[in-house]
Amino acid sequence: MGEDYEKVSEEVYPPPPSGAGADPNARWLAERIIQGSVQLYTSAEPRLAHRFALAQTSLSWHFTDAEPLGFTLLLDRAPVEVLTQPRSDSEIDIYLTAQQLLDVYTGRSHLTMEIARGNITYEGTVRKFLALVPLHKRLDFRVMGAIAREYKEHMANGQSAR
């Protein structure tokens, strides 16, 4: 039974691609999202940063299409600290593509729905972070809109992001 379970698990949740074969465009986008996330969270107004810190957790975002890229939110302090790489000791780990996170940031999709559908996976107590989702509406997402426009233009021109 154990072997069958592992086979089914691998079919449902295939291992993410290795960093060596990652799409250079996904890497390009992931790098910009990381930079934008630093700006997004560190520029939050003090009262909002304090509300995030009440979560007393840490969250690492892992870009499955651009490994080992990702970032970590330290949501146990105000202002929120953003580390430009995922940590192995985070309480919550979320696995998604760079495009999926950009879609969440720009409102094209919703994190909770994508998790419920199984399109985005996680480990840990993700409900701690999901409880903060309404607070995100008060962040200034213009930086992510600019990244989305730049990426769309970049891809429309058929450029490779090397």
Tab-separated table of N, CA and C in Angstrom:
chain	number	residue	atom	x	y	z
A	1	MET	N	0.820	-1.198	0.000
A	1	MET	CA	0.000	0.000	0.000
A	1	MET	C	0.858	1.253	0.000
A	2	GLY	N	1.938	1.270	0.758
A	2	GLY	CA	2.806	2.434	0.829
A	2	GLY	C	3.379	2.814	-0.519
A	3	GLU	N	3.809	1.798	-1.311
A	3	GLU	CA	4.376	2.086	-2.627
A	3	GLU	C	3.324	2.676	-3.563
A	4	ASP	N	2.102	2.131	-3.531
A	4	ASP	CA	1.030	2.658	-4.371
A	4	ASP	C	0.735	4.104	-4.019
A	5	TYR	N	0.713	4.412	-2.723
A	5	TYR	CA	0.438	5.779	-2.284
A	5	TYR	C	1.506	6.724	-2.806
A	6	GLU	N	2.778	6.306	-2.724
A	6	GLU	CA	3.864	7.155	-3.200
A	6	GLU	C	3.755	7.392	-4.700
A	7	LYS	N	3.381	6.358	-5.481
A	7	LYS	CA	3.234	6.513	-6.921
A	7	LYS	C	2.118	7.490	-7.253
A	8	VAL	N	0.979	7.354	-6.590
A	8	VAL	CA	-0.137	8.261	-6.821
A	8	VAL	C	0.262	9.674	-6.426
A	9	SER	N	0.942	9.806	-5.294
A	9	SER	CA	1.370	11.116	-4.829
A	9	SER	C	2.285	11.784	-5.845
A	10	GLU	N	3.191	11.010	-6.437
A	10	GLU	CA	4.106	11.573	-7.433
A	10	GLU	C	3.367	11.979	-8.697
A	11	GLU	N	2.295	11.242	-9.052
A	11	GLU	CA	1.523	11.598	-10.236
A	11	GLU	C	0.717	12.874	-9.989
A	12	VAL	N	0.116	12.994	-8.804
A	12	VAL	CA	-0.697	14.152	-8.487
A	12	VAL	C	0.170	15.381	-8.246
A	13	TYR	N	1.271	15.206	-7.536
A	13	TYR	CA	2.178	16.305	-7.216
A	13	TYR	C	3.572	15.973	-7.746
A	14	PRO	N	3.784	16.148	-9.054
A	14	PRO	CA	5.108	15.825	-9.597
A	14	PRO	C	6.170	16.726	-8.994
A	15	PRO	N	7.395	16.212	-8.900
A	15	PRO	CA	8.450	17.056	-8.342
A	15	PRO	C	8.674	18.275	-9.225
A	16	PRO	N	9.008	19.406	-8.623
A	16	PRO	CA	9.240	20.612	-9.416
A	16	PRO	C	10.487	20.467	-10.265
A	17	PRO	N	10.584	21.229	-11.354
A	17	PRO	CA	11.770	21.162	-12.200
A	17	PRO	C	13.000	21.661	-11.461
A	18	SER	N	14.149	21.143	-11.857
A	18	SER	CA	15.384	21.594	-11.215
A	18	SER	C	15.762	22.966	-11.747
A	19	GLY	N	16.572	23.666	-10.981
A	19	GLY	CA	16.983	25.015	-11.366
A	19	GLY	C	17.742	25.062	-12.673
A	20	ALA	N	18.487	24.002	-12.985
A	20	ALA	CA	19.313	24.005	-14.182
A	20	ALA	C	18.469	24.099	-15.454
A	21	GLY	N	17.282	23.479	-15.449
A	21	GLY	CA	16.454	23.483	-16.635
A	21	GLY	C	15.348	24.519	-16.581
A	22	ALA	N	15.416	25.424	-15.631
A	22	ALA	CA	14.347	26.401	-15.455
A	22	ALA	C	14.264	27.326	-16.659
A	23	ASP	N	13.059	27.724	-16.985
A	23	ASP	CA	12.791	28.644	-18.081
A	23	ASP	C	13.441	29.997	-17.753
A	24	PRO	N	14.276	30.529	-18.647
A	24	PRO	CA	14.927	31.816	-18.347
A	24	PRO	C	13.919	32.957	-18.181
A	25	ASN	N	12.778	32.881	-18.850
A	25	ASN	CA	11.764	33.924	-18.680
A	25	ASN	C	11.132	33.843	-17.289
A	26	ALA	N	10.924	32.636	-16.790
A	26	ALA	CA	10.385	32.466	-15.437
A	26	ALA	C	11.386	32.999	-14.418
A	27	ARG	N	12.648	32.740	-14.654
A	27	ARG	CA	13.700	33.247	-13.762
A	27	ARG	C	13.723	34.768	-13.753
A	28	TRP	N	13.633	35.359	-14.938
A	28	TRP	CA	13.606	36.811	-15.092
A	28	TRP	C	12.436	37.397	-14.307
A	29	LEU	N	11.252	36.792	-14.469
A	29	LEU	CA	10.062	37.261	-13.773
A	29	LEU	C	10.194	37.054	-12.265
A	30	ALA	N	10.691	35.909	-11.843
A	30	ALA	CA	10.855	35.620	-10.413
A	30	ALA	C	11.782	36.641	-9.753
A	31	GLU	N	12.882	36.980	-10.413
A	31	GLU	CA	13.814	37.956	-9.847
A	31	GLU	C	13.133	39.312	-9.639
A	32	ARG	N	12.308	39.720	-10.591
A	32	ARG	CA	11.606	40.997	-10.454
A	32	ARG	C	10.517	40.948	-9.384
A	33	ILE	N	9.852	39.809	-9.264
A	33	ILE	CA	8.831	39.665	-8.223
A	33	ILE	C	9.478	39.723	-6.836
A	34	ILE	N	10.636	39.118	-6.699
A	34	ILE	CA	11.343	39.171	-5.410
A	34	ILE	C	11.674	40.622	-5.067
A	35	GLN	N	12.241	41.361	-6.028
A	35	GLN	CA	12.561	42.776	-5.793
A	35	GLN	C	11.306	43.572	-5.465
A	36	GLY	N	10.233	43.316	-6.215
A	36	GLY	CA	8.975	44.012	-5.978
A	36	GLY	C	8.379	43.677	-4.621
A	37	SER	N	8.538	42.437	-4.184
A	37	SER	CA	8.005	42.012	-2.884
A	37	SER	C	8.733	42.696	-1.740
A	38	VAL	N	10.033	42.858	-1.885
A	38	VAL	CA	10.796	43.600	-0.875
A	38	VAL	C	10.214	45.005	-0.750
A	39	GLN	N	10.026	45.661	-1.883
A	39	GLN	CA	9.472	47.021	-1.875
A	39	GLN	C	8.050	47.030	-1.321
A	40	LEU	N	7.248	46.076	-1.725
A	40	LEU	CA	5.840	46.014	-1.322
A	40	LEU	C	5.675	45.908	0.188
A	41	TYR	N	6.376	44.964	0.795
A	41	TYR	CA	6.192	44.722	2.227
A	41	TYR	C	6.951	45.708	3.108
A	42	THR	N	8.130	46.132	2.686
A	42	THR	CA	8.902	47.039	3.543
A	42	THR	C	8.366	48.471	3.495
A	43	SER	N	7.537	48.781	2.515
A	43	SER	CA	6.968	50.125	2.442
A	43	SER	C	5.570	50.204	3.063
A	44	ALA	N	5.125	49.119	3.681
A	44	ALA	CA	3.799	49.121	4.316
A	44	ALA	C	3.770	50.133	5.456
A	45	GLU	N	2.641	50.807	5.611
A	45	GLU	CA	2.504	51.788	6.698
A	45	GLU	C	2.675	51.069	8.045
A	46	PRO	N	3.191	51.759	9.050
A	46	PRO	CA	3.507	51.133	10.346
A	46	PRO	C	2.336	50.366	10.986
A	47	ARG	N	1.133	50.925	10.939
A	47	ARG	CA	-0.005	50.220	11.546
A	47	ARG	C	-0.280	48.902	10.843
A	48	LEU	N	-0.150	48.889	9.517
A	48	LEU	CA	-0.368	47.671	8.750
A	48	LEU	C	0.744	46.659	9.023
A	49	ALA	N	1.975	47.126	9.089
A	49	ALA	CA	3.103	46.246	9.402
A	49	ALA	C	2.907	45.595	10.767
A	50	HIS	N	2.404	46.358	11.716
A	50	HIS	CA	2.129	45.815	13.052
A	50	HIS	C	1.073	44.714	12.973
A	51	ARG	N	0.049	44.905	12.159
A	51	ARG	CA	-1.006	43.895	12.008
A	51	ARG	C	-0.445	42.618	11.393
A	52	PHE	N	0.443	42.760	10.399
A	52	PHE	CA	1.085	41.571	9.813
A	52	PHE	C	1.896	40.834	10.871
A	53	ALA	N	2.610	41.578	11.707
A	53	ALA	CA	3.478	40.974	12.725
A	53	ALA	C	2.695	40.181	13.762
A	54	LEU	N	1.434	40.482	13.930
A	54	LEU	CA	0.616	39.731	14.886
A	54	LEU	C	0.466	38.258	14.485
A	55	ALA	N	0.728	37.944	13.233
A	55	ALA	CA	0.636	36.548	12.774
A	55	ALA	C	1.694	35.666	13.426
A	56	GLN	N	2.821	36.266	13.809
A	56	GLN	CA	3.897	35.514	14.463
A	56	GLN	C	4.263	34.249	13.679
A	57	THR	N	4.583	34.438	12.404
A	57	THR	CA	4.936	33.297	11.566
A	57	THR	C	5.973	33.719	10.529
A	58	SER	N	6.445	32.757	9.790
A	58	SER	CA	7.342	33.007	8.662
A	58	SER	C	6.829	32.202	7.474
A	59	LEU	N	6.975	32.775	6.297
A	59	LEU	CA	6.454	32.167	5.074
A	59	LEU	C	7.502	32.246	3.986
A	60	SER	N	7.810	31.106	3.390
A	60	SER	CA	8.724	31.089	2.246
A	60	SER	C	7.943	30.769	0.987
A	61	TRP	N	8.119	31.619	-0.026
A	61	TRP	CA	7.552	31.402	-1.350
A	61	TRP	C	8.624	30.710	-2.185
A	62	HIS	N	8.268	29.609	-2.831
A	62	HIS	CA	9.201	28.839	-3.664
A	62	HIS	C	8.690	28.862	-5.101
A	63	PHE	N	9.521	29.386	-6.024
A	63	PHE	CA	9.139	29.412	-7.429
A	63	PHE	C	9.518	28.089	-8.073
A	64	THR	N	8.528	27.271	-8.369
A	64	THR	CA	8.782	25.928	-8.892
A	64	THR	C	9.315	25.941	-10.319
A	65	ASP	N	9.140	27.046	-11.012
A	65	ASP	CA	9.634	27.145	-12.380
A	65	ASP	C	10.954	27.900	-12.466
A	66	ALA	N	11.482	28.311	-11.342
A	66	ALA	CA	12.732	29.085	-11.329
A	66	ALA	C	13.546	28.755	-10.083
A	67	GLU	N	13.558	27.486	-9.708
A	67	GLU	CA	14.313	27.104	-8.513
A	67	GLU	C	15.787	27.405	-8.703
A	68	PRO	N	16.472	27.776	-7.672
A	68	PRO	CA	16.071	27.817	-6.263
A	68	PRO	C	15.526	29.174	-5.828
A	69	LEU	N	15.073	29.992	-6.772
A	69	LEU	CA	14.604	31.329	-6.423
A	69	LEU	C	13.322	31.283	-5.596
A	70	GLY	N	13.188	32.277	-4.758
A	70	GLY	CA	12.029	32.443	-3.907
A	70	GLY	C	12.352	33.529	-2.895
A	71	PHE	N	11.481	33.712	-1.923
A	71	PHE	CA	11.751	34.702	-0.882
A	71	PHE	C	10.991	34.322	0.372
A	72	THR	N	11.363	34.955	1.467
A	72	THR	CA	10.761	34.659	2.762
A	72	THR	C	10.220	35.933	3.389
A	73	LEU	N	9.008	35.834	3.927
A	73	LEU	CA	8.410	36.918	4.699
A	73	LEU	C	8.512	36.559	6.172
A	74	LEU	N	9.147	37.424	6.947
A	74	LEU	CA	9.212	37.233	8.394
A	74	LEU	C	8.081	38.055	8.989
A	75	LEU	N	6.993	37.386	9.253
A	75	LEU	CA	5.770	38.029	9.724
A	75	LEU	C	5.667	37.929	11.242
A	76	ASP	N	6.788	38.115	11.891
A	76	ASP	CA	6.827	38.104	13.361
A	76	ASP	C	7.450	39.388	13.890
A	77	ARG	N	7.545	40.385	13.021
A	77	ARG	CA	8.167	41.669	13.387
A	77	ARG	C	7.576	42.797	12.549
A	78	ALA	N	7.688	43.972	13.064
A	78	ALA	CA	7.243	45.162	12.323
A	78	ALA	C	8.412	46.129	12.274
A	79	PRO	N	8.806	46.567	11.093
A	79	PRO	CA	8.194	46.226	9.818
A	79	PRO	C	8.509	44.790	9.410
A	80	VAL	N	7.704	44.267	8.496
A	80	VAL	CA	7.920	42.928	7.961
A	80	VAL	C	9.293	42.894	7.314
A	81	GLU	N	10.018	41.834	7.564
A	81	GLU	CA	11.325	41.672	6.928
A	81	GLU	C	11.177	40.696	5.773
A	82	VAL	N	11.804	41.021	4.648
A	82	VAL	CA	11.756	40.168	3.468
A	82	VAL	C	13.171	39.699	3.149
A	83	LEU	N	13.356	38.394	3.149
A	83	LEU	CA	14.641	37.797	2.783
A	83	LEU	C	14.552	37.368	1.324
A	84	THR	N	15.594	37.582	0.563
A	84	THR	CA	15.535	37.338	-0.872
A	84	THR	C	15.832	35.897	-1.273
A	85	GLN	N	15.561	34.994	-0.373
A	85	GLN	CA	15.629	33.568	-0.687
A	85	GLN	C	14.741	32.807	0.299
A	86	PRO	N	14.242	31.644	-0.116
A	86	PRO	CA	13.427	30.865	0.821
A	86	PRO	C	14.292	30.287	1.931
A	87	ARG	N	13.703	30.163	3.114
A	87	ARG	CA	14.409	29.566	4.252
A	87	ARG	C	13.896	28.161	4.488
A	88	SER	N	14.779	27.305	4.943
A	88	SER	CA	14.390	25.918	5.206
A	88	SER	C	13.616	25.769	6.506
A	89	ASP	N	13.652	26.771	7.368
A	89	ASP	CA	12.993	26.649	8.664
A	89	ASP	C	11.715	27.491	8.770
A	90	SER	N	11.137	27.880	7.639
A	90	SER	CA	9.897	28.656	7.677
A	90	SER	C	8.750	27.790	8.189
A	91	GLU	N	7.824	28.428	8.867
A	91	GLU	CA	6.654	27.709	9.362
A	91	GLU	C	5.719	27.322	8.213
A	92	ILE	N	5.697	28.153	7.162
A	92	ILE	CA	4.833	27.922	6.009
A	92	ILE	C	5.688	27.986	4.742
A	93	ASP	N	5.456	27.039	3.840
A	93	ASP	CA	6.113	27.039	2.529
A	93	ASP	C	5.025	26.964	1.471
A	94	ILE	N	5.073	27.876	0.496
A	94	ILE	CA	4.110	27.865	-0.601
A	94	ILE	C	4.884	27.662	-1.897
A	95	TYR	N	4.385	26.727	-2.727
A	95	TYR	CA	5.045	26.349	-3.969
A	95	TYR	C	4.155	26.752	-5.143
A	96	LEU	N	4.694	27.598	-6.016
A	96	LEU	CA	3.940	28.104	-7.152
A	96	LEU	C	4.901	28.619	-8.200
A	97	THR	N	4.375	28.926	-9.373
A	97	THR	CA	5.222	29.510	-10.414
A	97	THR	C	5.275	31.024	-10.217
A	98	ALA	N	6.238	31.631	-10.843
A	98	ALA	CA	6.351	33.094	-10.769
A	98	ALA	C	5.104	33.743	-11.355
A	99	GLN	N	4.598	33.201	-12.465
A	99	GLN	CA	3.391	33.761	-13.086
A	99	GLN	C	2.193	33.643	-12.144
A	100	GLN	N	2.079	32.543	-11.419
A	100	GLN	CA	0.966	32.392	-10.480
A	100	GLN	C	1.006	33.459	-9.391
A	101	LEU	N	2.191	33.749	-8.860
A	101	LEU	CA	2.270	34.771	-7.820
A	101	LEU	C	1.992	36.152	-8.402
A	102	LEU	N	2.473	36.416	-9.595
A	102	LEU	CA	2.169	37.695	-10.227
A	102	LEU	C	0.658	37.833	-10.432
A	103	ASP	N	-0.002	36.763	-10.833
A	103	ASP	CA	-1.453	36.797	-11.013
A	103	ASP	C	-2.167	37.063	-9.691
A	104	VAL	N	-1.669	36.499	-8.601
A	104	VAL	CA	-2.255	36.760	-7.277
A	104	VAL	C	-2.031	38.220	-6.907
A	105	TYR	N	-0.802	38.694	-7.071
A	105	TYR	CA	-0.471	40.075	-6.713
A	105	TYR	C	-1.288	41.095	-7.512
A	106	THR	N	-1.586	40.778	-8.779
A	106	THR	CA	-2.286	41.743	-9.627
A	106	THR	C	-3.799	41.511	-9.655
A	107	GLY	N	-4.282	40.559	-8.866
A	107	GLY	CA	-5.720	40.323	-8.757
A	107	GLY	C	-6.324	39.471	-9.854
A	108	ARG	N	-5.504	38.882	-10.703
A	108	ARG	CA	-6.022	38.006	-11.767
A	108	ARG	C	-6.460	36.665	-11.218
A	109	SER	N	-5.939	36.279	-10.056
A	109	SER	CA	-6.373	35.048	-9.389
A	109	SER	C	-6.303	35.283	-7.883
A	110	HIS	N	-6.867	34.355	-7.143
A	110	HIS	CA	-6.920	34.483	-5.693
A	110	HIS	C	-6.188	33.302	-5.059
A	111	LEU	N	-5.293	33.620	-4.143
A	111	LEU	CA	-4.468	32.601	-3.514
A	111	LEU	C	-5.306	31.492	-2.886
A	112	THR	N	-6.325	31.847	-2.133
A	112	THR	CA	-7.124	30.815	-1.446
A	112	THR	C	-7.792	29.881	-2.454
A	113	MET	N	-8.295	30.421	-3.536
A	113	MET	CA	-8.952	29.572	-4.536
A	113	MET	C	-7.945	28.678	-5.258
A	114	GLU	N	-6.782	29.215	-5.563
A	114	GLU	CA	-5.760	28.411	-6.246
A	114	GLU	C	-5.255	27.284	-5.346
A	115	ILE	N	-5.161	27.538	-4.052
A	115	ILE	CA	-4.784	26.479	-3.110
A	115	ILE	C	-5.900	25.447	-3.039
A	116	ALA	N	-7.153	25.899	-2.941
A	116	ALA	CA	-8.292	24.978	-2.859
A	116	ALA	C	-8.377	24.096	-4.101
A	117	ARG	N	-8.039	24.635	-5.255
A	117	ARG	CA	-8.084	23.869	-6.513
A	117	ARG	C	-6.875	22.947	-6.669
A	118	GLY	N	-5.870	23.124	-5.827
A	118	GLY	CA	-4.660	22.303	-5.930
A	118	GLY	C	-3.653	22.838	-6.922
A	119	ASN	N	-3.872	24.031	-7.440
A	119	ASN	CA	-2.938	24.622	-8.397
A	119	ASN	C	-1.697	25.188	-7.723
A	120	ILE	N	-1.836	25.562	-6.472
A	120	ILE	CA	-0.724	26.040	-5.655
A	120	ILE	C	-0.680	25.150	-4.431
A	121	THR	N	0.505	24.649	-4.109
A	121	THR	CA	0.615	23.734	-2.976
A	121	THR	C	1.364	24.405	-1.820
A	122	TYR	N	1.248	23.795	-0.664
A	122	TYR	CA	1.864	24.370	0.524
A	122	TYR	C	2.202	23.281	1.526
A	123	GLU	N	3.029	23.670	2.472
A	123	GLU	CA	3.347	22.856	3.644
A	123	GLU	C	3.271	23.783	4.844
A	124	GLY	N	2.789	23.276	5.949
A	124	GLY	CA	2.732	24.069	7.171
A	124	GLY	C	1.347	24.628	7.427
A	125	THR	N	1.295	25.559	8.354
A	125	THR	CA	0.023	26.127	8.808
A	125	THR	C	-0.363	27.335	7.950
A	126	VAL	N	-0.727	27.062	6.716
A	126	VAL	CA	-1.016	28.128	5.747
A	126	VAL	C	-2.191	28.997	6.193
A	127	ARG	N	-3.065	28.480	7.032
A	127	ARG	CA	-4.218	29.281	7.474
A	127	ARG	C	-3.768	30.532	8.221
A	128	LYS	N	-2.592	30.493	8.852
A	128	LYS	CA	-2.070	31.695	9.521
A	128	LYS	C	-1.839	32.818	8.512
A	129	PHE	N	-1.306	32.457	7.355
A	129	PHE	CA	-1.072	33.466	6.328
A	129	PHE	C	-2.380	33.855	5.639
A	130	LEU	N	-3.232	32.885	5.369
A	130	LEU	CA	-4.496	33.187	4.690
A	130	LEU	C	-5.357	34.134	5.513
A	131	ALA	N	-5.206	34.096	6.824
A	131	ALA	CA	-5.948	35.039	7.677
A	131	ALA	C	-5.507	36.481	7.416
A	132	LEU	N	-4.313	36.657	6.851
A	132	LEU	CA	-3.795	37.999	6.549
A	132	LEU	C	-4.185	38.496	5.169
A	133	VAL	N	-4.767	37.636	4.349
A	133	VAL	CA	-5.090	38.019	2.971
A	133	VAL	C	-5.912	39.311	2.910
A	134	PRO	N	-6.941	39.497	3.743
A	134	PRO	CA	-7.684	40.776	3.664
A	134	PRO	C	-6.812	42.007	3.918
A	135	LEU	N	-5.779	41.876	4.743
A	135	LEU	CA	-4.887	43.013	4.996
A	135	LEU	C	-4.097	43.417	3.752
A	136	HIS	N	-3.879	42.467	2.871
A	136	HIS	CA	-3.099	42.751	1.668
A	136	HIS	C	-3.765	43.790	0.771
A	137	LYS	N	-5.062	43.946	0.904
A	137	LYS	CA	-5.771	44.937	0.082
A	137	LYS	C	-5.283	46.350	0.381
A	138	ARG	N	-4.649	46.522	1.533
A	138	ARG	CA	-4.175	47.852	1.917
A	138	ARG	C	-2.732	48.116	1.485
A	139	LEU	N	-2.082	47.146	0.849
A	139	LEU	CA	-0.726	47.349	0.338
A	139	LEU	C	-0.793	48.060	-1.014
A	140	ASP	N	0.291	48.701	-1.386
A	140	ASP	CA	0.378	49.417	-2.657
A	140	ASP	C	0.954	48.474	-3.718
A	141	PHE	N	0.070	47.917	-4.532
A	141	PHE	CA	0.478	46.919	-5.518
A	141	PHE	C	0.892	47.509	-6.858
A	142	ARG	N	1.064	48.833	-6.935
A	142	ARG	CA	1.449	49.431	-8.216
A	142	ARG	C	2.764	48.862	-8.734
A	143	VAL	N	3.678	48.538	-7.830
A	143	VAL	CA	4.955	47.967	-8.264
A	143	VAL	C	4.732	46.644	-9.000
A	144	MET	N	3.763	45.851	-8.551
A	144	MET	CA	3.493	44.572	-9.211
A	144	MET	C	2.796	44.798	-10.554
A	145	GLY	N	1.952	45.819	-10.631
A	145	GLY	CA	1.326	46.161	-11.911
A	145	GLY	C	2.379	46.557	-12.936
A	146	ALA	N	3.380	47.303	-12.492
A	146	ALA	CA	4.471	47.711	-13.387
A	146	ALA	C	5.258	46.492	-13.855
A	147	ILE	N	5.503	45.547	-12.956
A	147	ILE	CA	6.221	44.318	-13.332
A	147	ILE	C	5.395	43.535	-14.353
A	148	ALA	N	4.084	43.445	-14.131
A	148	ALA	CA	3.209	42.715	-15.058
A	148	ALA	C	3.245	43.353	-16.445
A	149	ARG	N	3.188	44.675	-16.507
A	149	ARG	CA	3.237	45.367	-17.805
A	149	ARG	C	4.584	45.150	-18.490
A	150	GLU	N	5.660	45.243	-17.723
A	150	GLU	CA	6.998	45.034	-18.283
A	150	GLU	C	7.150	43.615	-18.822
A	151	TYR	N	6.631	42.636	-18.077
A	151	TYR	CA	6.733	41.237	-18.495
A	151	TYR	C	5.892	40.986	-19.751
A	152	LYS	N	4.702	41.552	-19.792
A	152	LYS	CA	3.835	41.390	-20.962
A	152	LYS	C	4.506	41.966	-22.207
A	153	GLU	N	5.078	43.147	-22.069
A	153	GLU	CA	5.780	43.774	-23.189
A	153	GLU	C	6.990	42.947	-23.599
A	154	HIS	N	7.706	42.485	-22.627
A	154	HIS	CA	8.893	41.668	-22.875
A	154	HIS	C	8.535	40.415	-23.671
A	155	MET	N	7.462	39.745	-23.245
A	155	MET	CA	7.054	38.507	-23.916
A	155	MET	C	6.450	38.806	-25.294
A	156	ALA	N	5.748	39.919	-25.448
A	156	ALA	CA	5.160	40.282	-26.741
A	156	ALA	C	6.233	40.549	-27.786
A	157	ASN	N	7.374	41.043	-27.330
A	157	ASN	CA	8.486	41.302	-28.241
A	157	ASN	C	9.274	40.050	-28.575
A	158	GLY	N	8.888	38.931	-27.956
A	158	GLY	CA	9.558	37.666	-28.231
A	158	GLY	C	10.976	37.593	-27.743
A	159	GLN	N	11.293	38.404	-26.754
A	159	GLN	CA	12.653	38.427	-26.210
A	159	GLN	C	12.840	37.271	-25.256
A	160	SER	N	14.055	36.795	-25.184
A	160	SER	CA	14.393	35.810	-24.175
A	160	SER	C	15.047	36.551	-23.026
A	161	ALA	N	14.615	36.241	-21.843
A	161	ALA	CA	15.099	36.960	-20.654
A	161	ALA	C	16.340	36.319	-20.088
A	162	ARG	N	17.404	36.359	-20.789
A	162	ARG	CA	18.652	35.756	-20.291
A	162	ARG	C	19.509	36.786	-19.640
